[in-house]
């Protein structure tokens, strides 16, 4: 399946929390110029036709209410493997899903959502509530002693750049010992990333200012030559 434009995948089970995930996905899509695709997984092939009809109806309703018609996909399989497989197949930049979805053919509860995410190479955003605003102004990054913290930094950086959001780092209260030392090391690493980003932005701003001054100087010289 070829997909030349950025794609955001939404796990869809016709539940309220799936709608919450869609609302977040639409905000992401607007900011990063991506398409939104709803994915519904059924257990049996005999359920595909009925699911396709329901998905088409849902897409029409979404277009009517939100002015955007998402693409839809129905596949036979398991949510534990199929969501990741299709995200990889589509080269999706992001997968959004809501927890506590009970109405679908296969439930997408909180504990099951973790099983879906494990092993995925595509970033997941799991939501439980609708967005409170149409722009993400703050990104909270939990940092502890685990080595996986460094992997989260690239995704946090991605969000910060696209939404021009403030990055906020929080840490749990950890007693003295090896875990605390590892947490401090991760904090130092995280802060070094943000300092590098700030320095690069300042350098870019300085270069732009110098170029503008140089162009202004050239323009003045030309005006002086014309006046003579």
PDB file of C-alpha atoms in Angstrom:
ATOM      1  CA  UNK A   1       0.000   0.000   0.000  1.00  0.00           C
ATOM      2  CA  UNK A   2       1.663   3.248  -1.129  1.00  0.00           C
ATOM      3  CA  UNK A   3       1.216   6.387   0.912  1.00  0.00           C
ATOM      4  CA  UNK A   4       3.148   9.440  -0.235  1.00  0.00           C
ATOM      5  CA  UNK A   5       1.596  11.790   2.322  1.00  0.00           C
ATOM      6  CA  UNK A   6       2.066  11.601   6.051  1.00  0.00           C
ATOM      7  CA  UNK A   7      -0.469   9.283   7.596  1.00  0.00           C
ATOM      8  CA  UNK A   8      -1.971   9.175  11.081  1.00  0.00           C
ATOM      9  CA  UNK A   9      -3.735   5.955  12.033  1.00  0.00           C
ATOM     10  CA  UNK A  10      -6.633   5.859  14.496  1.00  0.00           C
ATOM     11  CA  UNK A  11      -7.707   2.563  16.071  1.00  0.00           C
ATOM     12  CA  UNK A  12     -11.487   2.662  15.660  1.00  0.00           C
ATOM     13  CA  UNK A  13     -14.031   0.573  17.553  1.00  0.00           C
ATOM     14  CA  UNK A  14     -17.061   2.928  17.334  1.00  0.00           C
ATOM     15  CA  UNK A  15     -16.656   3.891  21.004  1.00  0.00           C
ATOM     16  CA  UNK A  16     -16.585   7.313  22.636  1.00  0.00           C
ATOM     17  CA  UNK A  17     -12.884   7.055  23.426  1.00  0.00           C
ATOM     18  CA  UNK A  18     -12.193   6.217  19.773  1.00  0.00           C
ATOM     19  CA  UNK A  19     -13.881   9.504  18.917  1.00  0.00           C
ATOM     20  CA  UNK A  20     -11.599  11.210  21.430  1.00  0.00           C
ATOM     21  CA  UNK A  21      -8.609   9.679  19.652  1.00  0.00           C
ATOM     22  CA  UNK A  22      -9.965  10.951  16.336  1.00  0.00           C
ATOM     23  CA  UNK A  23     -10.310  14.477  17.710  1.00  0.00           C
ATOM     24  CA  UNK A  24      -6.666  14.426  18.795  1.00  0.00           C
ATOM     25  CA  UNK A  25      -5.646  12.929  15.447  1.00  0.00           C
ATOM     26  CA  UNK A  26      -7.352  15.746  13.546  1.00  0.00           C
ATOM     27  CA  UNK A  27      -5.380  18.303  15.547  1.00  0.00           C
ATOM     28  CA  UNK A  28      -2.136  16.468  14.807  1.00  0.00           C
ATOM     29  CA  UNK A  29      -3.048  16.128  11.132  1.00  0.00           C
ATOM     30  CA  UNK A  30      -3.801  19.822  10.751  1.00  0.00           C
ATOM     31  CA  UNK A  31      -0.454  20.784  12.250  1.00  0.00           C
ATOM     32  CA  UNK A  32       1.718  18.318  10.357  1.00  0.00           C
ATOM     33  CA  UNK A  33      -0.266  18.162   7.085  1.00  0.00           C
ATOM     34  CA  UNK A  34      -1.208  14.491   7.334  1.00  0.00           C
ATOM     35  CA  UNK A  35      -4.146  12.306   6.376  1.00  0.00           C
ATOM     36  CA  UNK A  36      -6.209  10.473   8.992  1.00  0.00           C
ATOM     37  CA  UNK A  37      -7.160   6.826   8.562  1.00  0.00           C
ATOM     38  CA  UNK A  38      -9.578   4.898  10.762  1.00  0.00           C
ATOM     39  CA  UNK A  39      -8.647   1.258  11.298  1.00  0.00           C
ATOM     40  CA  UNK A  40     -11.132  -1.345  12.530  1.00  0.00           C
ATOM     41  CA  UNK A  41     -10.089  -4.936  13.258  1.00  0.00           C
ATOM     42  CA  UNK A  42     -12.584  -7.832  13.124  1.00  0.00           C
ATOM     43  CA  UNK A  43     -12.076 -11.383  14.345  1.00  0.00           C
ATOM     44  CA  UNK A  44     -13.661 -13.155  11.368  1.00  0.00           C
ATOM     45  CA  UNK A  45     -13.726 -12.540   7.646  1.00  0.00           C
ATOM     46  CA  UNK A  46     -17.499 -12.910   7.666  1.00  0.00           C
ATOM     47  CA  UNK A  47     -17.687  -9.658   9.679  1.00  0.00           C
ATOM     48  CA  UNK A  48     -15.831  -7.542   7.121  1.00  0.00           C
ATOM     49  CA  UNK A  49     -18.793  -6.527   4.922  1.00  0.00           C
ATOM     50  CA  UNK A  50     -20.872  -5.359   7.857  1.00  0.00           C
ATOM     51  CA  UNK A  51     -17.899  -3.519   9.351  1.00  0.00           C
ATOM     52  CA  UNK A  52     -17.131  -1.823   6.021  1.00  0.00           C
ATOM     53  CA  UNK A  53     -20.690  -0.502   5.866  1.00  0.00           C
ATOM     54  CA  UNK A  54     -20.475   0.827   9.418  1.00  0.00           C
ATOM     55  CA  UNK A  55     -17.090   2.401   8.755  1.00  0.00           C
ATOM     56  CA  UNK A  56     -18.347   4.145   5.616  1.00  0.00           C
ATOM     57  CA  UNK A  57     -21.286   5.497   7.587  1.00  0.00           C
ATOM     58  CA  UNK A  58     -18.959   6.690  10.354  1.00  0.00           C
ATOM     59  CA  UNK A  59     -16.683   8.440   7.836  1.00  0.00           C
ATOM     60  CA  UNK A  60     -19.664  10.243   6.306  1.00  0.00           C
ATOM     61  CA  UNK A  61     -20.850  11.373   9.728  1.00  0.00           C
ATOM     62  CA  UNK A  62     -17.361  12.611  10.637  1.00  0.00           C
ATOM     63  CA  UNK A  63     -17.186  14.591   7.391  1.00  0.00           C
ATOM     64  CA  UNK A  64     -20.585  16.097   8.099  1.00  0.00           C
ATOM     65  CA  UNK A  65     -19.663  17.110  11.654  1.00  0.00           C
ATOM     66  CA  UNK A  66     -16.005  18.051  11.254  1.00  0.00           C
ATOM     67  CA  UNK A  67     -15.571  18.851   7.565  1.00  0.00           C
ATOM     68  CA  UNK A  68     -12.892  16.177   7.093  1.00  0.00           C
ATOM     69  CA  UNK A  69     -13.501  12.720   5.639  1.00  0.00           C
ATOM     70  CA  UNK A  70     -11.057  10.148   6.997  1.00  0.00           C
ATOM     71  CA  UNK A  71      -9.979   7.107   5.048  1.00  0.00           C
ATOM     72  CA  UNK A  72     -11.159   3.779   6.435  1.00  0.00           C
ATOM     73  CA  UNK A  73      -9.633   0.318   6.638  1.00  0.00           C
ATOM     74  CA  UNK A  74     -11.207  -2.915   7.877  1.00  0.00           C
ATOM     75  CA  UNK A  75      -8.991  -5.942   8.423  1.00  0.00           C
ATOM     76  CA  UNK A  76      -9.413  -9.405   9.838  1.00  0.00           C
ATOM     77  CA  UNK A  77      -6.941 -10.154  12.584  1.00  0.00           C
ATOM     78  CA  UNK A  78      -5.979  -9.383  16.159  1.00  0.00           C
ATOM     79  CA  UNK A  79      -5.597  -5.930  17.643  1.00  0.00           C
ATOM     80  CA  UNK A  80      -2.364  -7.098  19.276  1.00  0.00           C
ATOM     81  CA  UNK A  81      -0.615  -7.543  15.930  1.00  0.00           C
ATOM     82  CA  UNK A  82      -2.739  -6.064  13.145  1.00  0.00           C
ATOM     83  CA  UNK A  83      -2.607  -2.432  14.279  1.00  0.00           C
ATOM     84  CA  UNK A  84       1.194  -2.491  14.302  1.00  0.00           C
ATOM     85  CA  UNK A  85       1.355  -4.408  11.014  1.00  0.00           C
ATOM     86  CA  UNK A  86      -0.892  -1.936   9.193  1.00  0.00           C
ATOM     87  CA  UNK A  87       0.843   1.085  10.715  1.00  0.00           C
ATOM     88  CA  UNK A  88       4.117  -0.279   9.377  1.00  0.00           C
ATOM     89  CA  UNK A  89       2.541  -1.140   6.015  1.00  0.00           C
ATOM     90  CA  UNK A  90       1.213   2.406   5.647  1.00  0.00           C
ATOM     91  CA  UNK A  91       4.413   3.942   6.985  1.00  0.00           C
ATOM     92  CA  UNK A  92       2.261   5.848   9.469  1.00  0.00           C
ATOM     93  CA  UNK A  93       3.955   8.590  11.430  1.00  0.00           C
ATOM     94  CA  UNK A  94       1.699   8.084  14.433  1.00  0.00           C
ATOM     95  CA  UNK A  95      -1.035   5.842  15.855  1.00  0.00           C
ATOM     96  CA  UNK A  96      -3.719   7.190  18.168  1.00  0.00           C
ATOM     97  CA  UNK A  97      -6.107   5.077  20.181  1.00  0.00           C
ATOM     98  CA  UNK A  98      -8.435   5.505  23.106  1.00  0.00           C
ATOM     99  CA  UNK A  99      -8.608   3.210  26.092  1.00  0.00           C
ATOM    100  CA  UNK A 100     -11.705   1.627  27.614  1.00  0.00           C
ATOM    101  CA  UNK A 101     -13.370   1.054  24.251  1.00  0.00           C
ATOM    102  CA  UNK A 102     -16.021  -1.564  24.935  1.00  0.00           C
ATOM    103  CA  UNK A 103     -18.358  -1.411  21.955  1.00  0.00           C
ATOM    104  CA  UNK A 104     -16.109  -2.749  19.224  1.00  0.00           C
ATOM    105  CA  UNK A 105     -15.702  -6.273  17.914  1.00  0.00           C
ATOM    106  CA  UNK A 106     -12.549  -6.453  19.987  1.00  0.00           C
ATOM    107  CA  UNK A 107     -12.150  -4.423  23.160  1.00  0.00           C
ATOM    108  CA  UNK A 108      -9.397  -1.868  23.527  1.00  0.00           C
ATOM    109  CA  UNK A 109      -9.107  -1.556  27.284  1.00  0.00           C
ATOM    110  CA  UNK A 110      -6.213   0.058  29.107  1.00  0.00           C
ATOM    111  CA  UNK A 111      -4.313  -3.132  29.867  1.00  0.00           C
ATOM    112  CA  UNK A 112      -4.814  -4.437  26.339  1.00  0.00           C
ATOM    113  CA  UNK A 113      -3.619  -1.147  24.894  1.00  0.00           C
ATOM    114  CA  UNK A 114      -0.229  -1.747  26.494  1.00  0.00           C
ATOM    115  CA  UNK A 115       0.019  -5.107  24.738  1.00  0.00           C
ATOM    116  CA  UNK A 116      -0.694  -3.397  21.415  1.00  0.00           C
ATOM    117  CA  UNK A 117       2.051  -0.829  21.963  1.00  0.00           C
ATOM    118  CA  UNK A 118       4.786  -3.222  23.086  1.00  0.00           C
ATOM    119  CA  UNK A 119       7.290  -3.837  20.313  1.00  0.00           C
ATOM    120  CA  UNK A 120       5.902  -1.168  17.976  1.00  0.00           C
ATOM    121  CA  UNK A 121       8.325   0.945  15.947  1.00  0.00           C
ATOM    122  CA  UNK A 122       5.583   3.495  15.245  1.00  0.00           C
ATOM    123  CA  UNK A 123       4.886   6.050  18.010  1.00  0.00           C
ATOM    124  CA  UNK A 124       1.587   5.585  19.860  1.00  0.00           C
ATOM    125  CA  UNK A 125      -0.523   8.195  21.631  1.00  0.00           C
ATOM    126  CA  UNK A 126      -3.115   6.718  23.995  1.00  0.00           C
ATOM    127  CA  UNK A 127      -5.936   9.025  25.105  1.00  0.00           C
ATOM    128  CA  UNK A 128      -8.764   8.792  27.592  1.00  0.00           C
ATOM    129  CA  UNK A 129     -10.381  12.194  27.091  1.00  0.00           C
ATOM    130  CA  UNK A 130     -11.067  14.688  24.307  1.00  0.00           C
ATOM    131  CA  UNK A 131      -8.603  17.532  23.668  1.00  0.00           C
ATOM    132  CA  UNK A 132      -9.251  20.648  25.735  1.00  0.00           C
ATOM    133  CA  UNK A 133      -7.831  22.999  23.112  1.00  0.00           C
ATOM    134  CA  UNK A 134      -6.823  22.955  19.455  1.00  0.00           C
ATOM    135  CA  UNK A 135      -3.142  23.470  20.108  1.00  0.00           C
ATOM    136  CA  UNK A 136      -0.721  21.606  22.344  1.00  0.00           C
ATOM    137  CA  UNK A 137       1.094  24.313  24.288  1.00  0.00           C
ATOM    138  CA  UNK A 138       2.859  22.061  26.780  1.00  0.00           C
ATOM    139  CA  UNK A 139       4.483  18.632  26.498  1.00  0.00           C
ATOM    140  CA  UNK A 140       5.133  16.773  29.767  1.00  0.00           C
ATOM    141  CA  UNK A 141       7.996  14.287  29.683  1.00  0.00           C
ATOM    142  CA  UNK A 142       8.260  11.865  32.642  1.00  0.00           C
ATOM    143  CA  UNK A 143      11.879  10.939  33.327  1.00  0.00           C
ATOM    144  CA  UNK A 144      12.993   8.143  35.658  1.00  0.00           C
ATOM    145  CA  UNK A 145      15.886   5.660  35.901  1.00  0.00           C
ATOM    146  CA  UNK A 146      15.008   3.540  32.846  1.00  0.00           C
ATOM    147  CA  UNK A 147      17.202   3.562  29.753  1.00  0.00           C
ATOM    148  CA  UNK A 148      14.128   3.876  27.521  1.00  0.00           C
ATOM    149  CA  UNK A 149      13.867   7.521  28.606  1.00  0.00           C
ATOM    150  CA  UNK A 150      16.340   8.531  25.916  1.00  0.00           C
ATOM    151  CA  UNK A 151      14.117   6.997  23.249  1.00  0.00           C
ATOM    152  CA  UNK A 152      11.221   9.200  24.380  1.00  0.00           C
ATOM    153  CA  UNK A 153      13.231  12.371  23.886  1.00  0.00           C
ATOM    154  CA  UNK A 154      13.087  12.252  20.084  1.00  0.00           C
ATOM    155  CA  UNK A 155       9.294  12.011  20.145  1.00  0.00           C
ATOM    156  CA  UNK A 156       8.991  14.804  22.716  1.00  0.00           C
ATOM    157  CA  UNK A 157      11.288  16.905  20.550  1.00  0.00           C
ATOM    158  CA  UNK A 158       9.074  16.156  17.531  1.00  0.00           C
ATOM    159  CA  UNK A 159       5.971  17.371  19.362  1.00  0.00           C
ATOM    160  CA  UNK A 160       7.728  20.451  20.660  1.00  0.00           C
ATOM    161  CA  UNK A 161       8.880  21.504  17.204  1.00  0.00           C
ATOM    162  CA  UNK A 162       5.547  21.057  15.439  1.00  0.00           C
ATOM    163  CA  UNK A 163       3.430  22.646  18.136  1.00  0.00           C
ATOM    164  CA  UNK A 164       6.033  25.119  19.444  1.00  0.00           C
ATOM    165  CA  UNK A 165       5.196  23.745  22.864  1.00  0.00           C
ATOM    166  CA  UNK A 166       7.011  24.186  26.139  1.00  0.00           C
ATOM    167  CA  UNK A 167       8.786  21.067  27.345  1.00  0.00           C
ATOM    168  CA  UNK A 168       8.197  20.172  30.981  1.00  0.00           C
ATOM    169  CA  UNK A 169      10.215  17.399  32.642  1.00  0.00           C
ATOM    170  CA  UNK A 170       8.862  15.644  35.733  1.00  0.00           C
ATOM    171  CA  UNK A 171      10.480  12.948  37.873  1.00  0.00           C
ATOM    172  CA  UNK A 172       9.129  10.660  40.610  1.00  0.00           C
ATOM    173  CA  UNK A 173      10.474  10.861  44.134  1.00  0.00           C
ATOM    174  CA  UNK A 174      13.238   8.246  44.259  1.00  0.00           C
ATOM    175  CA  UNK A 175      15.276   7.291  47.358  1.00  0.00           C
ATOM    176  CA  UNK A 176      19.068   7.465  47.375  1.00  0.00           C
ATOM    177  CA  UNK A 177      20.733   4.672  45.446  1.00  0.00           C
ATOM    178  CA  UNK A 178      21.532   3.433  41.976  1.00  0.00           C
ATOM    179  CA  UNK A 179      18.076   4.233  40.574  1.00  0.00           C
ATOM    180  CA  UNK A 180      18.408   7.849  41.691  1.00  0.00           C
ATOM    181  CA  UNK A 181      21.817   8.151  40.011  1.00  0.00           C
ATOM    182  CA  UNK A 182      20.406   6.764  36.771  1.00  0.00           C
ATOM    183  CA  UNK A 183      17.487   9.187  36.975  1.00  0.00           C
ATOM    184  CA  UNK A 184      19.876  12.116  37.423  1.00  0.00           C
ATOM    185  CA  UNK A 185      21.905  10.922  34.431  1.00  0.00           C
ATOM    186  CA  UNK A 186      18.746  10.818  32.298  1.00  0.00           C
ATOM    187  CA  UNK A 187      17.829  14.316  33.483  1.00  0.00           C
ATOM    188  CA  UNK A 188      21.248  15.644  32.493  1.00  0.00           C
ATOM    189  CA  UNK A 189      20.863  14.027  29.074  1.00  0.00           C
ATOM    190  CA  UNK A 190      17.374  15.477  28.615  1.00  0.00           C
ATOM    191  CA  UNK A 191      18.452  18.968  29.599  1.00  0.00           C
ATOM    192  CA  UNK A 192      21.433  18.790  27.259  1.00  0.00           C
ATOM    193  CA  UNK A 193      19.067  18.021  24.369  1.00  0.00           C
ATOM    194  CA  UNK A 194      16.925  21.075  25.097  1.00  0.00           C
ATOM    195  CA  UNK A 195      19.972  23.321  25.553  1.00  0.00           C
ATOM    196  CA  UNK A 196      21.269  22.197  22.162  1.00  0.00           C
ATOM    197  CA  UNK A 197      17.901  22.950  20.580  1.00  0.00           C
ATOM    198  CA  UNK A 198      17.809  26.409  22.153  1.00  0.00           C
ATOM    199  CA  UNK A 199      21.366  27.149  21.005  1.00  0.00           C
ATOM    200  CA  UNK A 200      20.585  26.080  17.424  1.00  0.00           C
ATOM    201  CA  UNK A 201      17.466  28.272  17.371  1.00  0.00           C
ATOM    202  CA  UNK A 202      19.469  31.263  18.640  1.00  0.00           C
ATOM    203  CA  UNK A 203      22.120  30.713  15.969  1.00  0.00           C
ATOM    204  CA  UNK A 204      19.471  30.515  13.253  1.00  0.00           C
ATOM    205  CA  UNK A 205      17.850  33.722  14.491  1.00  0.00           C
ATOM    206  CA  UNK A 206      21.245  35.438  14.527  1.00  0.00           C
ATOM    207  CA  UNK A 207      22.018  34.310  10.963  1.00  0.00           C
ATOM    208  CA  UNK A 208      18.640  35.545   9.723  1.00  0.00           C
ATOM    209  CA  UNK A 209      19.219  38.921  11.372  1.00  0.00           C
ATOM    210  CA  UNK A 210      22.692  39.202   9.781  1.00  0.00           C
ATOM    211  CA  UNK A 211      21.331  38.337   6.333  1.00  0.00           C
ATOM    212  CA  UNK A 212      18.571  40.945   6.675  1.00  0.00           C
ATOM    213  CA  UNK A 213      21.106  43.585   7.718  1.00  0.00           C
ATOM    214  CA  UNK A 214      23.364  42.694   4.804  1.00  0.00           C
ATOM    215  CA  UNK A 215      20.466  42.976   2.325  1.00  0.00           C
ATOM    216  CA  UNK A 216      19.492  46.322   3.845  1.00  0.00           C
ATOM    217  CA  UNK A 217      23.082  47.550   3.484  1.00  0.00           C
ATOM    218  CA  UNK A 218      23.163  46.495  -0.198  1.00  0.00           C
ATOM    219  CA  UNK A 219      19.855  48.262  -0.812  1.00  0.00           C
ATOM    220  CA  UNK A 220      21.151  51.476   0.770  1.00  0.00           C
ATOM    221  CA  UNK A 221      24.294  51.359  -1.368  1.00  0.00           C
ATOM    222  CA  UNK A 222      22.215  51.000  -4.511  1.00  0.00           C
ATOM    223  CA  UNK A 223      19.976  53.898  -3.477  1.00  0.00           C
ATOM    224  CA  UNK A 224      23.027  56.062  -2.837  1.00  0.00           C
ATOM    225  CA  UNK A 225      24.432  55.230  -6.301  1.00  0.00           C
ATOM    226  CA  UNK A 226      21.116  56.094  -7.919  1.00  0.00           C
ATOM    227  CA  UNK A 227      20.931  59.436  -6.080  1.00  0.00           C
ATOM    228  CA  UNK A 228      24.334  60.414  -7.466  1.00  0.00           C
TER     229      UNK A 228
END
